[in-house]
Short mmCIF file of C-alpha atoms and ligand atoms in Angstrom, two decimals:
data_model
loop_
_atom_site.label_atom_id
_atom_site.label_comp_id
_atom_site.label_asym_id
_atom_site.label_seq_id
_atom_site.Cartn_x
_atom_site.Cartn_y
_atom_site.Cartn_z
CA MET A 30 0.04 0.00 -0.04
CA PHE A 31 2.60 2.43 1.10
CA ARG A 32 5.02 1.26 -1.66
CA ARG A 33 2.25 1.87 -4.24
CA PHE A 34 1.75 5.45 -3.10
CA ASN A 35 5.52 5.97 -3.38
CA LEU A 36 5.37 4.63 -6.85
CA LEU A 37 2.63 6.93 -7.71
CA LEU A 38 4.43 9.89 -6.30
CA LEU A 39 7.58 9.02 -8.28
CA LEU A 40 5.48 8.85 -11.40
CA PHE A 41 3.93 12.14 -10.65
CA CYS A 42 7.35 13.82 -10.10
CA LEU A 43 8.80 12.24 -13.33
CA VAL A 44 5.68 13.59 -15.29
CA TYR A 45 5.88 16.96 -13.71
CA HIS A 46 9.53 17.26 -14.28
CA SER A 47 9.48 16.08 -17.95
CA GLY A 48 6.66 18.52 -18.56
CA ASN A 49 8.40 21.47 -17.17
CA PRO A 50 12.27 21.20 -17.43
CA VAL A 51 14.57 23.83 -16.20
CA ARG A 52 15.85 25.90 -19.05
CA SER A 53 19.30 27.12 -18.93
CA GLU A 54 19.93 30.60 -20.08
CA SER A 55 23.42 32.53 -20.06
CA GLY A 56 23.69 36.28 -20.35
CA LYS A 57 26.78 38.54 -20.32
CA LYS A 58 26.86 41.19 -17.50
CA ARG A 59 25.61 44.40 -18.93
CA GLY A 60 24.01 42.63 -21.67
CA ASN A 61 20.29 41.48 -22.17
CA ILE A 62 18.60 38.03 -21.87
CA ARG A 63 15.20 37.05 -23.09
CA LEU A 64 13.16 34.30 -21.21
CA ARG A 65 10.76 32.86 -23.82
CA CYS A 66 7.34 31.74 -23.10
CA GLU A 67 5.41 29.36 -25.54
CA HIS A 68 1.87 30.76 -25.79
CA GLU A 69 0.54 31.98 -29.18
CA ASP A 70 -2.90 33.21 -28.44
CA ASN A 71 -3.73 36.70 -27.55
CA ASN A 72 -5.57 35.92 -24.31
CA ILE A 73 -3.07 36.56 -21.63
CA VAL A 74 -4.28 38.47 -18.69
CA GLN A 75 -1.34 38.62 -16.38
CA ILE A 76 2.48 37.72 -16.59
CA ASP A 77 4.28 36.99 -13.43
CA LEU A 78 8.19 36.68 -13.09
CA ILE A 79 9.11 35.01 -9.82
CA THR A 80 12.55 34.59 -8.20
CA ARG A 81 13.33 33.48 -4.66
CA SER A 82 9.63 33.62 -3.78
CA GLU A 83 9.25 37.33 -4.86
CA ILE A 84 7.28 38.48 -7.82
CA ILE A 85 9.15 40.97 -9.99
CA GLU A 86 7.23 43.60 -11.92
CA VAL A 87 7.02 42.96 -15.50
CA CYS A 88 6.52 46.30 -17.42
CA GLU A 89 4.10 45.98 -20.29
CA THR A 90 4.02 49.18 -22.04
CA GLU A 91 6.39 50.51 -24.69
CA GLU A 92 8.11 53.13 -22.67
CA CYS A 93 9.24 50.78 -19.93
CA ARG A 94 11.83 52.30 -17.59
CA GLY A 95 12.54 49.31 -15.38
CA ARG A 96 14.96 46.60 -16.36
CA VAL A 97 12.43 43.86 -16.81
CA PHE A 98 9.85 44.21 -19.50
CA LYS A 99 7.49 42.37 -21.79
CA GLU A 100 8.41 41.57 -25.38
CA GLY A 101 6.35 39.79 -28.14
CA ASN A 102 3.39 37.96 -26.74
CA CYS A 103 4.61 36.90 -23.43
CA ASP A 104 8.53 36.81 -23.32
CA VAL A 105 10.30 38.66 -20.68
CA VAL A 106 13.47 40.56 -21.17
CA ILE A 107 15.78 41.45 -18.33
CA LYS A 108 18.35 44.20 -19.71
CA ASN A 109 21.62 45.64 -18.33
CA LEU A 110 22.23 42.35 -16.34
CA ILE A 111 24.10 42.32 -13.09
CA PHE A 112 25.67 39.48 -11.14
CA SER A 113 22.89 39.29 -8.52
CA ASP A 114 20.45 38.49 -11.31
CA ALA A 115 21.87 34.92 -11.50
CA GLY A 116 19.56 32.33 -10.31
CA LYS A 117 16.26 30.30 -10.79
CA TYR A 118 13.19 32.20 -12.33
CA THR A 119 9.64 31.00 -12.90
CA LEU A 120 7.68 32.74 -15.79
CA ARG A 121 4.14 32.21 -15.34
CA ILE A 122 1.14 33.34 -17.47
CA HIS A 123 -2.40 33.59 -16.63
CA TYR A 124 -4.95 33.43 -19.74
CA ASN A 125 -8.59 33.25 -20.44
CA ASN A 126 -10.34 30.43 -22.28
CA ASP A 127 -9.96 31.42 -25.90
CA GLN A 128 -13.13 29.48 -26.88
CA THR A 129 -15.18 32.67 -26.04
CA GLU A 130 -13.91 34.35 -29.35
CA LEU A 131 -15.21 31.70 -31.27
CA LYS A 132 -18.49 31.21 -29.60
CA PRO A 133 -19.86 34.65 -28.88
CA ASN A 134 -22.94 33.22 -27.20
CA ASN A 135 -20.94 31.71 -24.53
CA ASP A 136 -20.56 34.62 -21.99
CA GLN A 137 -18.65 32.65 -19.40
CA ILE A 138 -15.04 33.19 -19.38
CA VAL A 139 -13.37 30.22 -17.75
CA PRO A 140 -9.81 30.99 -16.43
CA LYS A 141 -7.59 28.15 -17.29
CA GLU A 142 -4.73 26.74 -15.20
CA PRO A 143 -1.56 29.09 -15.51
CA LYS A 144 1.27 28.05 -17.54
CA GLN A 145 4.71 28.23 -16.36
CA TRP A 146 8.23 27.75 -17.29
CA THR A 147 11.51 27.47 -15.02
CA TYR A 148 14.77 29.08 -16.03
CA HIS A 149 18.31 28.95 -14.42
CA LEU A 150 19.98 32.19 -15.36
CA HIS A 151 23.79 32.16 -15.61
CA ILE A 152 25.73 35.53 -15.78
CA HIS A 153 29.27 35.64 -17.07
CA ASP A 154 31.80 38.21 -17.51
CA GLU A 155 35.27 38.63 -18.95
CA ILE A 156 37.57 41.21 -17.61
CA SER A 157 41.33 42.09 -17.85
CA VAL A 158 43.13 43.28 -14.82
CA LYS A 159 46.65 45.18 -14.43
CA THR A 160 49.24 43.73 -12.22
CA GLY A 161 49.16 45.57 -8.74
CA GLU A 162 45.63 46.89 -9.20
CA GLU A 163 42.78 46.03 -6.62
CA LEU A 164 40.12 43.72 -8.14
CA LYS A 165 36.66 43.86 -6.62
CA MET A 166 34.03 41.39 -7.87
CA SER A 167 30.57 41.69 -6.73
CA VAL A 168 29.80 38.01 -6.96
CA LEU A 169 28.89 37.03 -3.40
CA VAL A 170 25.18 37.29 -4.33
CA SER A 171 22.58 36.04 -2.06
CA ASP A 172 22.31 32.50 -3.65
CA ALA A 173 26.12 32.09 -3.77
CA ASP A 174 27.20 29.12 -1.68
CA LYS A 175 30.84 28.61 -3.03
CA VAL A 176 33.34 30.32 -5.25
CA LYS A 177 35.98 28.24 -7.03
CA THR A 178 38.84 29.18 -9.32
CA ASN A 179 41.33 27.45 -11.77
CA SER A 180 44.08 30.01 -11.50
CA SER A 181 46.43 27.66 -10.04
CA GLY A 182 45.76 25.31 -12.93
CA GLU A 183 43.30 23.08 -10.93
CA TRP A 184 39.96 23.95 -9.51
CA LYS A 185 40.12 25.08 -5.78
CA GLU A 186 37.53 26.73 -3.40
CA VAL A 187 38.37 30.20 -2.52
CA TRP A 188 35.19 31.14 -0.74
CA THR A 189 32.44 29.29 1.04
CA ARG A 190 29.15 30.64 2.59
CA ASP A 191 29.91 28.99 5.87
CA HIS A 192 33.60 29.49 6.21
CA GLY A 193 34.35 32.80 4.20
CA VAL A 194 37.54 33.30 2.36
CA GLN A 195 39.70 30.19 1.90
CA SER A 196 42.66 31.83 -0.04
CA ASP A 197 45.34 34.29 1.22
CA ARG A 198 45.02 36.20 -2.03
CA MET A 199 41.63 37.35 -1.24
CA SER A 200 39.13 39.01 1.28
CA ASN A 201 35.76 39.90 1.24
CA ASP A 202 33.71 42.98 2.46
CA THR A 203 30.56 43.36 4.28
CA ASP A 204 28.75 44.01 0.92
CA ILE A 205 28.94 41.27 -1.74
CA ASN A 206 32.36 41.87 -2.97
CA LEU A 207 35.26 39.43 -3.24
CA ILE A 208 38.41 41.20 -3.21
CA ILE A 209 41.98 40.67 -4.49
CA LYS A 210 43.98 43.52 -3.00
CA SER A 211 46.87 43.63 -5.35
CA PHE A 212 46.29 41.65 -8.62
CA LEU A 213 49.21 39.24 -9.86
CA ASP A 214 49.40 37.43 -13.10
CA SER A 215 48.97 34.19 -11.14
CA ASP A 216 45.41 35.31 -10.21
CA ALA A 217 44.42 35.21 -13.76
CA GLY A 218 41.96 32.26 -14.62
CA THR A 219 38.23 31.34 -14.39
CA TYR A 220 36.28 32.16 -11.18
CA ARG A 221 32.80 30.25 -10.86
CA VAL A 222 30.13 30.96 -8.24
CA LEU A 223 27.96 28.12 -7.28
CA ASP A 224 24.61 27.64 -5.58
CA THR A 225 23.94 25.19 -2.94
CA GLU A 226 22.84 22.61 -5.63
CA GLY A 227 26.09 23.12 -7.39
CA GLU A 228 24.66 24.99 -10.38
CA ILE A 229 26.74 27.56 -11.76
CA LEU A 230 25.53 31.11 -11.09
CA ILE A 231 28.10 33.27 -12.25
CA THR A 232 31.38 32.84 -14.35
CA VAL A 233 34.07 35.55 -14.42
CA THR A 234 37.07 35.05 -16.65
CA ILE A 235 39.99 37.21 -15.65
CA THR A 236 42.89 37.75 -17.73
CA ALA A 237 46.16 39.71 -16.74
CA SER A 238 46.87 42.73 -18.84
CA GLY A 239 50.09 43.77 -17.02
CA THR A 240 52.00 46.61 -18.22
CA GLU A 241 55.02 44.43 -18.81
CA SER A 242 55.01 40.70 -18.33
CA PRO A 243 57.31 39.99 -15.50
CA GLU A 244 57.85 36.53 -17.20
CA LYS A 245 60.34 38.30 -19.56
CA HIS A 246 62.51 39.25 -16.87
CA ARG A 247 62.70 36.25 -14.85
CA TYR A 248 66.05 34.65 -14.63
CA ARG A 249 65.65 30.94 -15.85
CA PRO A 250 68.93 29.00 -15.35
CA ASN A 251 67.63 26.13 -17.33
CA GLU A 252 66.90 27.98 -20.44
C1 NAG B 8 40.37 27.41 -16.51
O1 NAG B 8 39.27 27.09 -17.08
C2 NAG B 8 38.94 27.40 -18.43
C3 NAG B 8 37.66 27.03 -18.72
O2 NAG B 8 37.40 25.73 -18.44
C4 NAG B 8 40.09 27.19 -19.39
O3 NAG B 8 39.73 27.87 -20.76
C5 NAG B 8 41.20 27.89 -18.79
O4 NAG B 8 42.28 27.56 -19.75
C6 NAG B 8 41.63 27.34 -17.39
N1 NAG B 8 42.74 28.26 -16.92
C7 NAG B 8 43.65 27.65 -16.24
C8 NAG B 8 44.75 28.69 -15.55
O5 NAG B 8 43.72 26.59 -15.94
#
């Protein structure tokens, strides 16, 4: 009896998941991203964009001032992306029964179950930093759980939510910044910010643009 219930629950979960997979979207910092809905009919009464159980206002007029606005039938665009936009989103639309247009005598408008899609939004950026400069990355966003880098040639954790900074190259401030006080060429590499499920929220690729490469002046007895 109990086992059958579990099986039903499993089946339900499988059907639910295959019907609504998480879509991965990747946008460049300061760029735009378009979250697509799939609804052709012109019977939408409301569009909700939800993240971290908060509803974000989707501007629906032509002269939108906000960063989040509707485009096309019900796609939602987020413009001028920032690192803290990274994470999970649900796009939900409420719409009316479109049968009413075909049958004018049917004066009863039956609202249908809302449709929804889930997105994982990844933000990436590429920067180049001069040797000796201070580098501040505003990547310790609220969903961040870990930061890893491969600057040493292999992936290492440099920050965790529970234990803070794990690298003597870095510090963090009371805001959301991860800081390298004086950048070295050996700090160059890819920095990844992961959430608690290990999904990548943010990728920052850092290259060194030293005024002069110190490599040139290094004495190498074996060469
Ligand atoms: C870090 O990883 C990126 C992407 O996987 C790769 O392109 C890059 O060469 C790696 N950098 C280092 C220093 O290993």
